[in-house]
Coordinates of N, CA, C and O in Angstrom, one line a residue:
X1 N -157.9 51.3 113.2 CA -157.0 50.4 113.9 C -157.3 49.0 113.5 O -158.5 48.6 113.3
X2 N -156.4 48.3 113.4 CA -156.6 47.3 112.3 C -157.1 45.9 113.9 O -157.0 46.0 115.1
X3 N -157.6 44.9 113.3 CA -158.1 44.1 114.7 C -157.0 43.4 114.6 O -156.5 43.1 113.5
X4 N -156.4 42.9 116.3 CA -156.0 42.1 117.2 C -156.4 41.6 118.6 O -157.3 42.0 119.4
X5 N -155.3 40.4 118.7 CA -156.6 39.6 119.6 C -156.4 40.2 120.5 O -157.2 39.8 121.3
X6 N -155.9 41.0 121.1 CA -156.0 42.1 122.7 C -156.9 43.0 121.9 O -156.8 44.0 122.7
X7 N -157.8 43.5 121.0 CA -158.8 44.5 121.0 C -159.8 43.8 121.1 O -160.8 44.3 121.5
X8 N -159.7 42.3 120.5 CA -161.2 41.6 120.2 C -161.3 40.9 121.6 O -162.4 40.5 121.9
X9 N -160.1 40.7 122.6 CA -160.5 40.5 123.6 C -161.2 41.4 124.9 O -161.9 40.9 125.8
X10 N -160.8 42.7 124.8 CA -161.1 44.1 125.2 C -162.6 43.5 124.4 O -163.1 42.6 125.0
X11 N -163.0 43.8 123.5 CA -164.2 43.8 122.8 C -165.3 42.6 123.3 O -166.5 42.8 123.5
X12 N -164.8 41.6 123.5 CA -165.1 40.7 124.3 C -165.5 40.8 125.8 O -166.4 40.1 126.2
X13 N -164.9 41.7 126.5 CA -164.8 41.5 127.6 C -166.2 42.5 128.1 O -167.0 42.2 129.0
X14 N -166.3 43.8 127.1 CA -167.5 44.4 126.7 C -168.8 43.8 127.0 O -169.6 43.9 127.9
X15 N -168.7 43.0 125.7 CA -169.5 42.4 125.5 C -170.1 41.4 126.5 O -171.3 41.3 126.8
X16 N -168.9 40.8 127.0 CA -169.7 39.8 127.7 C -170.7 40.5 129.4 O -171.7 40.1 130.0
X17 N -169.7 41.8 129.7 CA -170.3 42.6 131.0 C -171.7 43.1 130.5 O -172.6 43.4 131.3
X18 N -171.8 43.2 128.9 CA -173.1 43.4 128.7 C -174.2 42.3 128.9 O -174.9 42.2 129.8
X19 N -174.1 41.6 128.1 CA -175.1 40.3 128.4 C -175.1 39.6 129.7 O -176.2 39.4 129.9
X20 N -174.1 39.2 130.8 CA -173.9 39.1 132.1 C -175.3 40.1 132.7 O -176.3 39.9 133.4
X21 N -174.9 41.1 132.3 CA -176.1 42.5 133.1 C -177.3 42.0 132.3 O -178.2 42.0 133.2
X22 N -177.8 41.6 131.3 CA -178.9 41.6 130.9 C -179.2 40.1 130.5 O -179.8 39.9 129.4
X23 N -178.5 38.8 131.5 CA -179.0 37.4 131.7 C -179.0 37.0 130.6 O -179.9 36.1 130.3
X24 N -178.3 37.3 129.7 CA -178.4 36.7 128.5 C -177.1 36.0 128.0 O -176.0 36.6 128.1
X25 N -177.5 34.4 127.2 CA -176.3 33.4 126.8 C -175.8 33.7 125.4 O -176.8 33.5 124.8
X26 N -174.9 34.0 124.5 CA -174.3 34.0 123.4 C -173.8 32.0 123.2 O -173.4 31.1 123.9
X27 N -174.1 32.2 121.9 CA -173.5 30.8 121.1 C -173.0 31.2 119.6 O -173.3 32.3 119.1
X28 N -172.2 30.3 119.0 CA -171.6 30.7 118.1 C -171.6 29.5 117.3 O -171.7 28.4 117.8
X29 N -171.6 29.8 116.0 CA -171.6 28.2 114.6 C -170.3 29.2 113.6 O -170.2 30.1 112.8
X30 N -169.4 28.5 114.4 CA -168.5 29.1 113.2 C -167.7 28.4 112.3 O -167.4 27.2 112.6
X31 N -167.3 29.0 110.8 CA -166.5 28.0 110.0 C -165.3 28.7 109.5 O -164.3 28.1 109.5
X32 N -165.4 30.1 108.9 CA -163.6 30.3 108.9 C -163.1 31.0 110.4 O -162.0 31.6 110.2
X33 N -163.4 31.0 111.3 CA -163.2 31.2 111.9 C -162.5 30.1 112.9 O -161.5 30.3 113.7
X34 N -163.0 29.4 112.8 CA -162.4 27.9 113.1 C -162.6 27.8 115.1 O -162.1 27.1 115.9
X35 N -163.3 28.5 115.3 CA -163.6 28.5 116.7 C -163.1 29.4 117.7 O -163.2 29.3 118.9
X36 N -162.3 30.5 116.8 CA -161.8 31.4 117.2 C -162.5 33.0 117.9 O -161.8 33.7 118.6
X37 N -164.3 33.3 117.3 CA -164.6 33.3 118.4 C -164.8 32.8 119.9 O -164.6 33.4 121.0
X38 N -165.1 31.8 119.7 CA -165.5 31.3 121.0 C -164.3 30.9 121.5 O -164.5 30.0 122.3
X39 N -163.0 31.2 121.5 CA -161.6 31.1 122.1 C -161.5 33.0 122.7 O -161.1 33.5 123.7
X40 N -161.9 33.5 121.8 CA -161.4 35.0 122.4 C -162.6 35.0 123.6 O -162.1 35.2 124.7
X41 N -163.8 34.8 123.6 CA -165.0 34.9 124.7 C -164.7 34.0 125.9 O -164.9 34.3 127.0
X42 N -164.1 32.8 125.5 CA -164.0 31.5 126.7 C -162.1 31.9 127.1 O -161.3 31.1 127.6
X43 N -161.8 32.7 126.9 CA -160.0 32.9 127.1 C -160.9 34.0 128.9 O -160.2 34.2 129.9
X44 N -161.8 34.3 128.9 CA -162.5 36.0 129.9 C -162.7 34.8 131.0 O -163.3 33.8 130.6
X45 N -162.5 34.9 131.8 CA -162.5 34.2 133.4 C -164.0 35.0 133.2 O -164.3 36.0 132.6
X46 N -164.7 34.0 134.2 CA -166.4 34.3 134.2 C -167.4 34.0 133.3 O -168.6 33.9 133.6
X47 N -166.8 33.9 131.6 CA -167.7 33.9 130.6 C -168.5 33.0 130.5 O -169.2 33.0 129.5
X48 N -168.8 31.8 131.6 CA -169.4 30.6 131.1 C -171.0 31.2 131.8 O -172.0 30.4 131.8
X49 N -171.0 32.7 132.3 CA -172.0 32.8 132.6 C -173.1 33.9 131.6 O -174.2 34.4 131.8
X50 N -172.3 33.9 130.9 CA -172.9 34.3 129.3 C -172.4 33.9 128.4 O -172.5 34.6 127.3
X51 N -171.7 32.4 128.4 CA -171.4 31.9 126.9 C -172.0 30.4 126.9 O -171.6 29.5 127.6
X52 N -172.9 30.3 126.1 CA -173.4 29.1 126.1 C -172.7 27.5 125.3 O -172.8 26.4 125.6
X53 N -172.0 28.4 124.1 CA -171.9 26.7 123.3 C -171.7 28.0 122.3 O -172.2 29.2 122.0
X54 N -170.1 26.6 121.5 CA -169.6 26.9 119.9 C -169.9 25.5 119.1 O -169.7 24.3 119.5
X55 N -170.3 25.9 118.0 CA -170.7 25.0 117.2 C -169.1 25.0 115.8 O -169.0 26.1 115.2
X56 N -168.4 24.2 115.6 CA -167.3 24.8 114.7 C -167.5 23.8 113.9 O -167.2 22.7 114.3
X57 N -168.0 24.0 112.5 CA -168.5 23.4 111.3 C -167.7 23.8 109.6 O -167.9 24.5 108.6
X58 N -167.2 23.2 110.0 CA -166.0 23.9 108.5 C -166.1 22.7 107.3 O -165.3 22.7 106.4
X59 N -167.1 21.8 107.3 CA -167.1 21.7 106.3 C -168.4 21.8 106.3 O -169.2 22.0 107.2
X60 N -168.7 21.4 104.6 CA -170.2 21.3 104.1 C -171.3 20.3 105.1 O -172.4 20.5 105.6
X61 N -170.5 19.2 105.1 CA -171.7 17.7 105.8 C -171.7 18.0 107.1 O -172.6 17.6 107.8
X62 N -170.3 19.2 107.9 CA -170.7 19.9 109.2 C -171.6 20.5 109.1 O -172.5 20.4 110.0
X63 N -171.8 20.9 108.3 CA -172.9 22.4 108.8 C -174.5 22.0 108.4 O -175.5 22.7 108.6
X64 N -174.5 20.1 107.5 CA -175.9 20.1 107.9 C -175.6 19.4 109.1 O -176.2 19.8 110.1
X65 N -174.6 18.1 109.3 CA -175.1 17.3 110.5 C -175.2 18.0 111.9 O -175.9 17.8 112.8
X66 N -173.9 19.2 111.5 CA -174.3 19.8 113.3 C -175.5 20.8 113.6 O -176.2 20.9 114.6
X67 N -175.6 21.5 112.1 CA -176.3 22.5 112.4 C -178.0 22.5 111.5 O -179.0 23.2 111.8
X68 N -177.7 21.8 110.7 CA -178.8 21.6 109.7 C -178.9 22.3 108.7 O -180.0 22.5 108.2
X69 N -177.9 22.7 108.2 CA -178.1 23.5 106.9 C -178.4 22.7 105.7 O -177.6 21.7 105.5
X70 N -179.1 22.9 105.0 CA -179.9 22.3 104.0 C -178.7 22.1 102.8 O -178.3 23.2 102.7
X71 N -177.8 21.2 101.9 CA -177.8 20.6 101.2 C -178.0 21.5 100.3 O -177.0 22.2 100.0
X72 N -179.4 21.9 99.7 CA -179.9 22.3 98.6 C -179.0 23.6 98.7 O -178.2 23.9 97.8
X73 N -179.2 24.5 100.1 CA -179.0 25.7 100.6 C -177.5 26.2 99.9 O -177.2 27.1 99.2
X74 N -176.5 24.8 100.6 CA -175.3 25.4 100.1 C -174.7 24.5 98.5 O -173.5 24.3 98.2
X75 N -175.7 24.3 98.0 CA -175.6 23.5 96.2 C -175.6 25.1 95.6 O -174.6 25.7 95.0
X76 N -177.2 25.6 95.9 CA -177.8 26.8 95.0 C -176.6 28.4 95.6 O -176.0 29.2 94.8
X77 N -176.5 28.4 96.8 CA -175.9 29.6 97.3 C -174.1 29.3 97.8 O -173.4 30.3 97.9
X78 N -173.8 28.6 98.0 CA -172.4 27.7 98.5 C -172.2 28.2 100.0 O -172.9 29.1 100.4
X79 N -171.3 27.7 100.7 CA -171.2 28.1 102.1 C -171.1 29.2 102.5 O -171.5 29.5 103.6
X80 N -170.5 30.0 101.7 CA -170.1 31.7 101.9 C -171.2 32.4 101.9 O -170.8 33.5 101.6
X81 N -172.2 32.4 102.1 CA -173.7 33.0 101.6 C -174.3 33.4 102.3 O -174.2 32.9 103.5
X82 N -175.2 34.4 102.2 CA -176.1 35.0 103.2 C -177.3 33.7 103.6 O -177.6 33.6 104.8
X83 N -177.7 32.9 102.7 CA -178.8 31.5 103.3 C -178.2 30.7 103.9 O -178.9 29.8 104.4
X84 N -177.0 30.6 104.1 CA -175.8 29.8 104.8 C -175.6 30.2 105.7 O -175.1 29.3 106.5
X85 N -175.7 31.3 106.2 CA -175.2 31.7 107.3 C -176.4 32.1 108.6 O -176.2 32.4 109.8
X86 N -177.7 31.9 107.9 CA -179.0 32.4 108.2 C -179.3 31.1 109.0 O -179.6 31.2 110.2
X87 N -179.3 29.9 108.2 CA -179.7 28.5 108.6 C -178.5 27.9 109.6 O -178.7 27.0 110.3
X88 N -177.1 28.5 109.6 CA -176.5 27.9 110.6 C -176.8 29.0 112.0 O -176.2 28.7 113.1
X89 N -177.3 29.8 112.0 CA -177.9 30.9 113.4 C -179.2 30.2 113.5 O -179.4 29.9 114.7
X90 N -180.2 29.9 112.7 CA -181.1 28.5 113.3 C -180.8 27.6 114.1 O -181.2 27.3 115.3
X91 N -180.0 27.0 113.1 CA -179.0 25.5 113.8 C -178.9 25.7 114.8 O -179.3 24.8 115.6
X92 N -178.3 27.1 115.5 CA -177.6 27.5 116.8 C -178.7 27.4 117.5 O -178.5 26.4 118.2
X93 N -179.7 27.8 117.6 CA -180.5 28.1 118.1 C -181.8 26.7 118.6 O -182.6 26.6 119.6
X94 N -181.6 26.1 117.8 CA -182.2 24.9 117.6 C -181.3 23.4 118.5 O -181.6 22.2 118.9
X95 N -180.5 23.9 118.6 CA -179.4 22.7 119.3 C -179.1 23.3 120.9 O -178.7 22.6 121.8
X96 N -179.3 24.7 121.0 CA -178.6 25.3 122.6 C -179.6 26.1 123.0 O -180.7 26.3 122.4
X97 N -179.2 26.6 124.6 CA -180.3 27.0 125.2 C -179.7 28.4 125.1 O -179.4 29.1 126.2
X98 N -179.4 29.1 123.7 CA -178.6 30.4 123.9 C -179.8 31.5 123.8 O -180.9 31.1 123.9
X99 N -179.6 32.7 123.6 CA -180.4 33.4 123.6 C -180.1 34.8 122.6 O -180.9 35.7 122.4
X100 N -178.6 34.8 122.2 CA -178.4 35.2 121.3 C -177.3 34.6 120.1 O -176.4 34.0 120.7
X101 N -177.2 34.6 119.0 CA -176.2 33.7 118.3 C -175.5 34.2 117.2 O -176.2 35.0 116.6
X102 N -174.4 34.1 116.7 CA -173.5 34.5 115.7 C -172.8 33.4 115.0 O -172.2 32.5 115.5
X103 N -173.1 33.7 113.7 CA -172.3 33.0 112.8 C -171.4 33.3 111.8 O -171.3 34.4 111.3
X104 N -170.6 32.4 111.4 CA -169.5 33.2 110.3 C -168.9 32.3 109.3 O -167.8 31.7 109.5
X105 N -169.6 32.3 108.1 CA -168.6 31.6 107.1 C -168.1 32.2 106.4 O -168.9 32.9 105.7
X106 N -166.2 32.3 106.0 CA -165.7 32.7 104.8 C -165.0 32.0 103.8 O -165.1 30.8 103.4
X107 N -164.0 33.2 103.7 CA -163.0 32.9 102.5 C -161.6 33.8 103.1 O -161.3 35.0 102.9
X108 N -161.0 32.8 103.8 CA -159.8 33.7 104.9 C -158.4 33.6 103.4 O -157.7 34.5 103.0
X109 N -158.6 32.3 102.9 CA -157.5 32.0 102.1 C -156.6 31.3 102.5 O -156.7 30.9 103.7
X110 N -155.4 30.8 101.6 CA -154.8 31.6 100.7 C -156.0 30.9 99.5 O -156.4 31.4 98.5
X111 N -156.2 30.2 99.9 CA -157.2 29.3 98.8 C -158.9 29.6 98.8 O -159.6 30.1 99.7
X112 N -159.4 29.1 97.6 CA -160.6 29.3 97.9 C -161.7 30.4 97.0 O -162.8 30.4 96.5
X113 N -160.8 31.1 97.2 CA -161.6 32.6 96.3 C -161.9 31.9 94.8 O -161.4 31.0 94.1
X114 N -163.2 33.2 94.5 CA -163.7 32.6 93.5 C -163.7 33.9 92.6 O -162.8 34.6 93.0
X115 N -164.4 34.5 91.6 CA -164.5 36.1 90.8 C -165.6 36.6 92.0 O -165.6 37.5 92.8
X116 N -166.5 35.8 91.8 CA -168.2 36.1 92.2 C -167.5 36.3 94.2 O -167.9 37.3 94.9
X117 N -166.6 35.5 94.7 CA -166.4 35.6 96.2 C -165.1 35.2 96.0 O -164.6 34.2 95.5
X118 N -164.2 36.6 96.7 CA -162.8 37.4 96.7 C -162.3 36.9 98.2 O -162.9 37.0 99.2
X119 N -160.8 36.2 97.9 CA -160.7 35.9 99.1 C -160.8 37.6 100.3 O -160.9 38.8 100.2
X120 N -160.8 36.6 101.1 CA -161.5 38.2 102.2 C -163.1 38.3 102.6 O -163.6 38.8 103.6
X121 N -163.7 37.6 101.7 CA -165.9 37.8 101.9 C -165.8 36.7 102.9 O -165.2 35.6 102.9
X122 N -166.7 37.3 103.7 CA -167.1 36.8 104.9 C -168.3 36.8 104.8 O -168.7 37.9 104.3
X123 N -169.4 36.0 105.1 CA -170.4 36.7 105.5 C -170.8 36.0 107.0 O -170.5 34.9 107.3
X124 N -171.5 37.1 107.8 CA -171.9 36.9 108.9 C -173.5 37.2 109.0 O -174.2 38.0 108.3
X125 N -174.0 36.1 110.4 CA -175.4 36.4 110.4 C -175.3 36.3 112.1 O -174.4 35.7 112.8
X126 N -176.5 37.3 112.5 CA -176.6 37.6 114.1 C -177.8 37.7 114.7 O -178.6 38.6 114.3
X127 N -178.1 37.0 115.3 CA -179.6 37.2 116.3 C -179.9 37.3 117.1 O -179.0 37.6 118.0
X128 N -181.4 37.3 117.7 CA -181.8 36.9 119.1 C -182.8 35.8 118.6 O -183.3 35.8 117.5
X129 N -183.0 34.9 119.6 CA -183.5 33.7 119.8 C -185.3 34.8 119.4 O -185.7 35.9 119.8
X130 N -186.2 33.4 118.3 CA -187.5 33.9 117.7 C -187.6 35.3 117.7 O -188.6 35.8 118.1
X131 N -186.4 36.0 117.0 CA -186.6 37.7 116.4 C -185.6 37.4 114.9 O -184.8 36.5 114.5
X132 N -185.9 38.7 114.4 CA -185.2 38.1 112.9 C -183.6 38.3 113.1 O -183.1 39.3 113.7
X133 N -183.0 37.6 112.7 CA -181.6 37.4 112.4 C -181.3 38.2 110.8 O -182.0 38.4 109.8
X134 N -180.2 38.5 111.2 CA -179.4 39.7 110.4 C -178.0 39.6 109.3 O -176.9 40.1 109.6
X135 N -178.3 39.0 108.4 CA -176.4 38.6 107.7 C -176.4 39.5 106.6 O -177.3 39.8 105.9
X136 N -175.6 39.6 106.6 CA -174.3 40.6 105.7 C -172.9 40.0 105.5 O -172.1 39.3 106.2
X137 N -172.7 40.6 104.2 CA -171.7 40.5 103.5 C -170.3 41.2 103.8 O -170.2 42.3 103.2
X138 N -169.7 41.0 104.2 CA -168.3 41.7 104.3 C -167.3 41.5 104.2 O -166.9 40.4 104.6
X139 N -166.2 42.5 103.4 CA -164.9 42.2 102.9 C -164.1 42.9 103.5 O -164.0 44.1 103.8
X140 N -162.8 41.4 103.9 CA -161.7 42.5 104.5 C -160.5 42.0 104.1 O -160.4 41.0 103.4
X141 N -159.6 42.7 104.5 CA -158.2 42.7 103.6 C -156.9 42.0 104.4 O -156.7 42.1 105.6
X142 N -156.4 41.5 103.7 CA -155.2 41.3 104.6 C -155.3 39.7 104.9 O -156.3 39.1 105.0
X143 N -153.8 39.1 105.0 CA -153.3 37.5 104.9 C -154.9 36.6 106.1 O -155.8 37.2 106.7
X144 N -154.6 35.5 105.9 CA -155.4 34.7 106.6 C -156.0 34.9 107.8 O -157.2 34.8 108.1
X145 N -154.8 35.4 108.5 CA -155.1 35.3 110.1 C -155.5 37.1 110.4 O -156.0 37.3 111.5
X146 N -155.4 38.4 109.2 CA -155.9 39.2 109.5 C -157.6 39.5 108.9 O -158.4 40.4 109.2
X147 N -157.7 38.3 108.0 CA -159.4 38.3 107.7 C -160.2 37.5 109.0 O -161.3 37.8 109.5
X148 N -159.3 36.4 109.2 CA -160.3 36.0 110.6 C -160.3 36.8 111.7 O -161.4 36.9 112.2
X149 N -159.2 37.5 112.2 CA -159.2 38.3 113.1 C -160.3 39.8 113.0 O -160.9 40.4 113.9
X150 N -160.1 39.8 111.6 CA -161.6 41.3 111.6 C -163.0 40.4 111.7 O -164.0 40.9 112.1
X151 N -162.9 38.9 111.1 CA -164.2 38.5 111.0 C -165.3 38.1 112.5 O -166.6 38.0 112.5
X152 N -163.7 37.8 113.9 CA -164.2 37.7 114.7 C -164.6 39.5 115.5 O -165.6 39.7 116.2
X153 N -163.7 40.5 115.2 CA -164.3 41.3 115.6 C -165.7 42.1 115.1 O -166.4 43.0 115.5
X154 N -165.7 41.5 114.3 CA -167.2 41.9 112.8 C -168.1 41.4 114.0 O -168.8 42.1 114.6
X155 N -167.8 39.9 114.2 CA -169.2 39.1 115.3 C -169.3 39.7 116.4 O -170.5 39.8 116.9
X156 N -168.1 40.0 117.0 CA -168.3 40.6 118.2 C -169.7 41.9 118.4 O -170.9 41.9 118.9
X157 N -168.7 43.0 117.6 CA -169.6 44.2 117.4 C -170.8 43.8 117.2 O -171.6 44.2 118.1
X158 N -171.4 42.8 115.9 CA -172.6 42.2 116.0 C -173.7 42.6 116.7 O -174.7 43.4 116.7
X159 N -172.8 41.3 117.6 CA -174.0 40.8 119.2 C -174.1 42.5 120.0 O -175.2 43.0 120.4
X160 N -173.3 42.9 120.0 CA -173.4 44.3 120.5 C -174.3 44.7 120.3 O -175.3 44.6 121.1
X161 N -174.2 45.4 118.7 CA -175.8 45.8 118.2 C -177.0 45.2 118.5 O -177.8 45.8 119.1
X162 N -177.1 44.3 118.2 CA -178.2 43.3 118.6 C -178.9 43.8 120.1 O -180.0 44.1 120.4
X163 N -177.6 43.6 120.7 CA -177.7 43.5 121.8 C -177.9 44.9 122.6 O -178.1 44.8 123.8
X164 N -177.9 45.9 122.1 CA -177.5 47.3 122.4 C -176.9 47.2 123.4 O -177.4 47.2 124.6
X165 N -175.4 47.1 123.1 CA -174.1 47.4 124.5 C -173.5 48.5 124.2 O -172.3 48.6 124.5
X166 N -173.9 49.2 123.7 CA -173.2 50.8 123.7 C -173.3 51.2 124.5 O -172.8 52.3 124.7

């Protein structure tokens, strides 16, 4: 079933009854996503009592001034990168009182793709606040608005795991 925003909001809504039950805040540093997590989570009447703060950093000099990502970080690996995505779930964590965090930089398109990174690569990174954070590489298919739309349900599920809300 391909994602839409009524499944990632269903998916959402999951989510958020899980962390609600187990006192815990979600934050997000997102960049192709464009803040579109934290629109499908903050759209759920109640979420503000498990949603802490979106960080939306879409460019380079965003993601050190908001979040701190190192310069060197995205010279040697570029924004799309698993150390890019690692250091903005820091950032998150470093700036809010969250307790779990998700991040997401891609390549939605139409622009941008590279041989080495196809439009579609996403990568995402997921944590809990002083436990190790988790990013992966992932490719998905389909015009702009259906790679952000998998990329926010990618985050969603995430925090799940993380989170064990099964």
């Amino acid at each position: 079933m391909a994602a839409t925003e009524e499944s990632n909001r269903a998916l959402a809504q999951q989510l958020g009854d899980c962390l609600k039950e187990k006192g815990v805040k979600l934050a997000t540093a997102e960049s192709c996503t464009g803040g579109w997590i934290a629109k499908t989570v903050t759209d759920l009447p109640g979420s503000s009592d498990w949603f802490e703060a979106a960080i939306v950093c879409y460019s380079n000099e965003s993601k050190h001034d908001l979040l701190g990502v190192s310069p060197a970080t995205i010279e040697e690996f570029g924004a799309v990168s698993g150390d890019t995505v690692l250091e903005m779930t820091d950032g998150v964590f470093e700036r809010t009182g969250a307790d779990v965090a998700v991040s997401v930089s891609g390549i939605a398109g139409p622009h941008g793709a590279t041989d080495d990174k196809p439009l579609g690569t996403v990568w995402l990174c997921w944590g809990k606040r002083d436990k190790t954070s988790f990013a992966d590489e992932l490719h998905f298919e389909g015009d702009r608005e259906a790679v952000r739309l998998q990329a926010v349900e990618a985050a969603l599920h995430a925090v799940m795991d993380v989170m064990i809300c099964m």
